[in-house]
XYZ file of C-alpha atoms in Angstrom:
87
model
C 8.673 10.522 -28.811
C 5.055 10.271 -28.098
C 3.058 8.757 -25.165
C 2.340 5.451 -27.407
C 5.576 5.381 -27.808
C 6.751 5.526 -24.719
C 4.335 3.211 -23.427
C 6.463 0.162 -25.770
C 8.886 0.710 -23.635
C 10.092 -1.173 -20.592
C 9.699 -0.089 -17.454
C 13.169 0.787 -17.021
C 13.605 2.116 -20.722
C 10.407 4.540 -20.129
C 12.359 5.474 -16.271
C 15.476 6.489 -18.416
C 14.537 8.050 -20.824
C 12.103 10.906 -18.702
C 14.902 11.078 -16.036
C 17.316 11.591 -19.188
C 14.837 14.360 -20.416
C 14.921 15.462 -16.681
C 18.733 15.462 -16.805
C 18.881 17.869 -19.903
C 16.994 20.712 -17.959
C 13.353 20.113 -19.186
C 10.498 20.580 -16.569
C 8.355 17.726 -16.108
C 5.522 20.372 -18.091
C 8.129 20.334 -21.283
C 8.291 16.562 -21.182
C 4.404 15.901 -21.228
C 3.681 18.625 -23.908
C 6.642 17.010 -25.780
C 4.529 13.507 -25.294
C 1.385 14.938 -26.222
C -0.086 14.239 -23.109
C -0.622 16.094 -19.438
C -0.172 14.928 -15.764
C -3.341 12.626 -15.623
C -2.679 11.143 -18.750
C 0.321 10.113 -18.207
C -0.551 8.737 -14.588
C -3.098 6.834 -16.352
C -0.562 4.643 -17.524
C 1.764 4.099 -14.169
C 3.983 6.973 -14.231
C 4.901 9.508 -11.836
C 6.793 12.597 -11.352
C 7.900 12.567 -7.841
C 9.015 16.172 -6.856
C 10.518 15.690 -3.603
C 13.228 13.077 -5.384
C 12.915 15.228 -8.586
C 12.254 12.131 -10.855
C 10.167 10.143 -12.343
C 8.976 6.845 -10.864
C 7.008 3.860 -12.721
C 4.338 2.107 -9.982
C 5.143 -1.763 -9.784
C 1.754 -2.489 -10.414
C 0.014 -0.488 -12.865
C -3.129 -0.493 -12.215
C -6.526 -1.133 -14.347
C -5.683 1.620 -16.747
C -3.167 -0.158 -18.583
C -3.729 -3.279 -20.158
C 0.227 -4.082 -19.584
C 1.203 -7.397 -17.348
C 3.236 -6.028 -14.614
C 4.664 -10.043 -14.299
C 2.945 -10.000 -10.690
C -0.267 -11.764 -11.968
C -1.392 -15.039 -11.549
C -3.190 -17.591 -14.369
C -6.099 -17.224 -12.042
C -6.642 -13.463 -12.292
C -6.750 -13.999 -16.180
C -8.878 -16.881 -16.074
C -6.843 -19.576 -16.782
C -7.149 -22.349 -14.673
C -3.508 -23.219 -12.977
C -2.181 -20.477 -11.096
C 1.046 -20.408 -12.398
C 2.314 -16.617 -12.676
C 2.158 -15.291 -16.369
C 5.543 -13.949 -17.794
Protein backbone atom coordinates (compact mmCIF):
# COMPACT_ATOMS: atom_id res chain seq x y z
CA UNK A 1 0.00 0.00 0.00
CA UNK A 2 1.19 3.47 -0.48
CA UNK A 3 0.51 6.76 1.41
CA UNK A 4 -2.16 7.81 -1.46
CA UNK A 5 -3.50 4.90 -0.86
CA UNK A 6 -3.94 4.90 2.42
CA UNK A 7 -5.13 8.28 2.51
CA UNK A 8 -8.70 6.74 0.46
CA UNK A 9 -9.24 5.19 3.30
CA UNK A 10 -11.54 5.89 6.21
CA UNK A 11 -10.49 6.92 9.21
CA UNK A 12 -11.08 3.75 10.82
CA UNK A 13 -9.92 1.61 7.70
CA UNK A 14 -6.45 3.69 7.68
CA UNK A 15 -6.49 3.00 12.05
CA UNK A 16 -6.74 -0.81 11.16
CA UNK A 17 -4.86 -1.40 8.87
CA UNK A 18 -1.33 0.40 10.59
CA UNK A 19 -2.38 -1.16 13.97
CA UNK A 20 -2.77 -4.53 11.84
CA UNK A 21 0.79 -3.82 10.39
CA UNK A 22 1.65 -3.00 14.10
CA UNK A 23 0.13 -6.34 15.15
CA UNK A 24 2.38 -8.42 12.69
CA UNK A 25 5.67 -7.15 14.41
CA UNK A 26 6.62 -4.21 12.04
CA UNK A 27 8.10 -1.01 13.70
CA UNK A 28 6.33 2.05 13.00
CA UNK A 29 9.95 2.84 10.72
CA UNK A 30 8.97 -0.50 8.52
CA UNK A 31 5.45 0.77 8.03
CA UNK A 32 6.40 4.35 6.69
CA UNK A 33 9.26 3.06 4.41
CA UNK A 34 6.66 0.44 3.29
CA UNK A 35 4.28 3.71 2.52
CA UNK A 36 6.88 5.58 0.93
CA UNK A 37 6.73 8.19 3.28
CA UNK A 38 8.52 9.25 6.87
CA UNK A 39 7.16 10.55 10.26
CA UNK A 40 6.31 14.18 9.04
CA UNK A 41 4.79 13.07 6.06
CA UNK A 42 2.63 11.04 7.32
CA UNK A 43 1.60 13.55 10.22
CA UNK A 44 0.93 15.83 7.47
CA UNK A 45 -2.05 14.04 6.79
CA UNK A 46 -3.58 13.39 10.55
CA UNK A 47 -1.84 10.40 11.65
CA UNK A 48 0.05 9.51 14.60
CA UNK A 49 2.10 6.91 16.14
CA UNK A 50 1.53 7.18 19.76
CA UNK A 51 4.35 5.25 21.62
CA UNK A 52 3.21 5.25 25.05
CA UNK A 53 -0.21 3.24 23.78
CA UNK A 54 1.98 1.62 21.04
CA UNK A 55 -0.52 2.53 18.20
CA UNK A 56 -1.46 4.55 15.84
CA UNK A 57 -4.05 7.29 16.31
CA UNK A 58 -5.94 9.44 13.48
CA UNK A 59 -6.57 13.34 14.94
CA UNK A 60 -10.44 14.12 14.73
CA UNK A 61 -9.74 17.10 12.98
CA UNK A 62 -7.13 17.02 10.48
CA UNK A 63 -5.90 19.97 10.13
CA UNK A 64 -5.06 22.40 6.99
CA UNK A 65 -2.80 19.83 5.45
CA UNK A 66 -5.38 17.67 4.20
CA UNK A 67 -7.96 18.75 2.04
CA UNK A 68 -10.30 15.82 3.65
CA UNK A 69 -13.79 16.96 5.50
CA UNK A 70 -13.44 15.65 8.91
CA UNK A 71 -17.70 15.99 8.98
CA UNK A 72 -17.08 18.71 11.85
CA UNK A 73 -17.38 21.69 9.37
CA UNK A 74 -19.94 24.00 8.88
CA UNK A 75 -21.47 25.51 5.26
CA UNK A 76 -20.05 28.70 6.62
CA UNK A 77 -16.38 27.71 6.84
CA UNK A 78 -16.70 26.65 3.07
CA UNK A 79 -18.50 29.58 2.04
CA UNK A 80 -21.76 28.56 1.56
CA UNK A 81 -24.24 30.56 2.98
CA UNK A 82 -26.55 28.32 5.54
CA UNK A 83 -24.62 26.82 8.16
CA UNK A 84 -25.81 23.56 7.94
CA UNK A 85 -22.83 20.98 8.70
CA UNK A 86 -21.44 19.36 5.41
CA UNK A 87 -21.52 15.45 5.33
Amino acid sequence: MTIDELIELSSGEQEAWLNGQLAEGKTPEDIYAALGTDKTGIGKVGIFYVPPKKAFMIKPMRGYQTTRLSGNEKADDAGIIGGKTIK
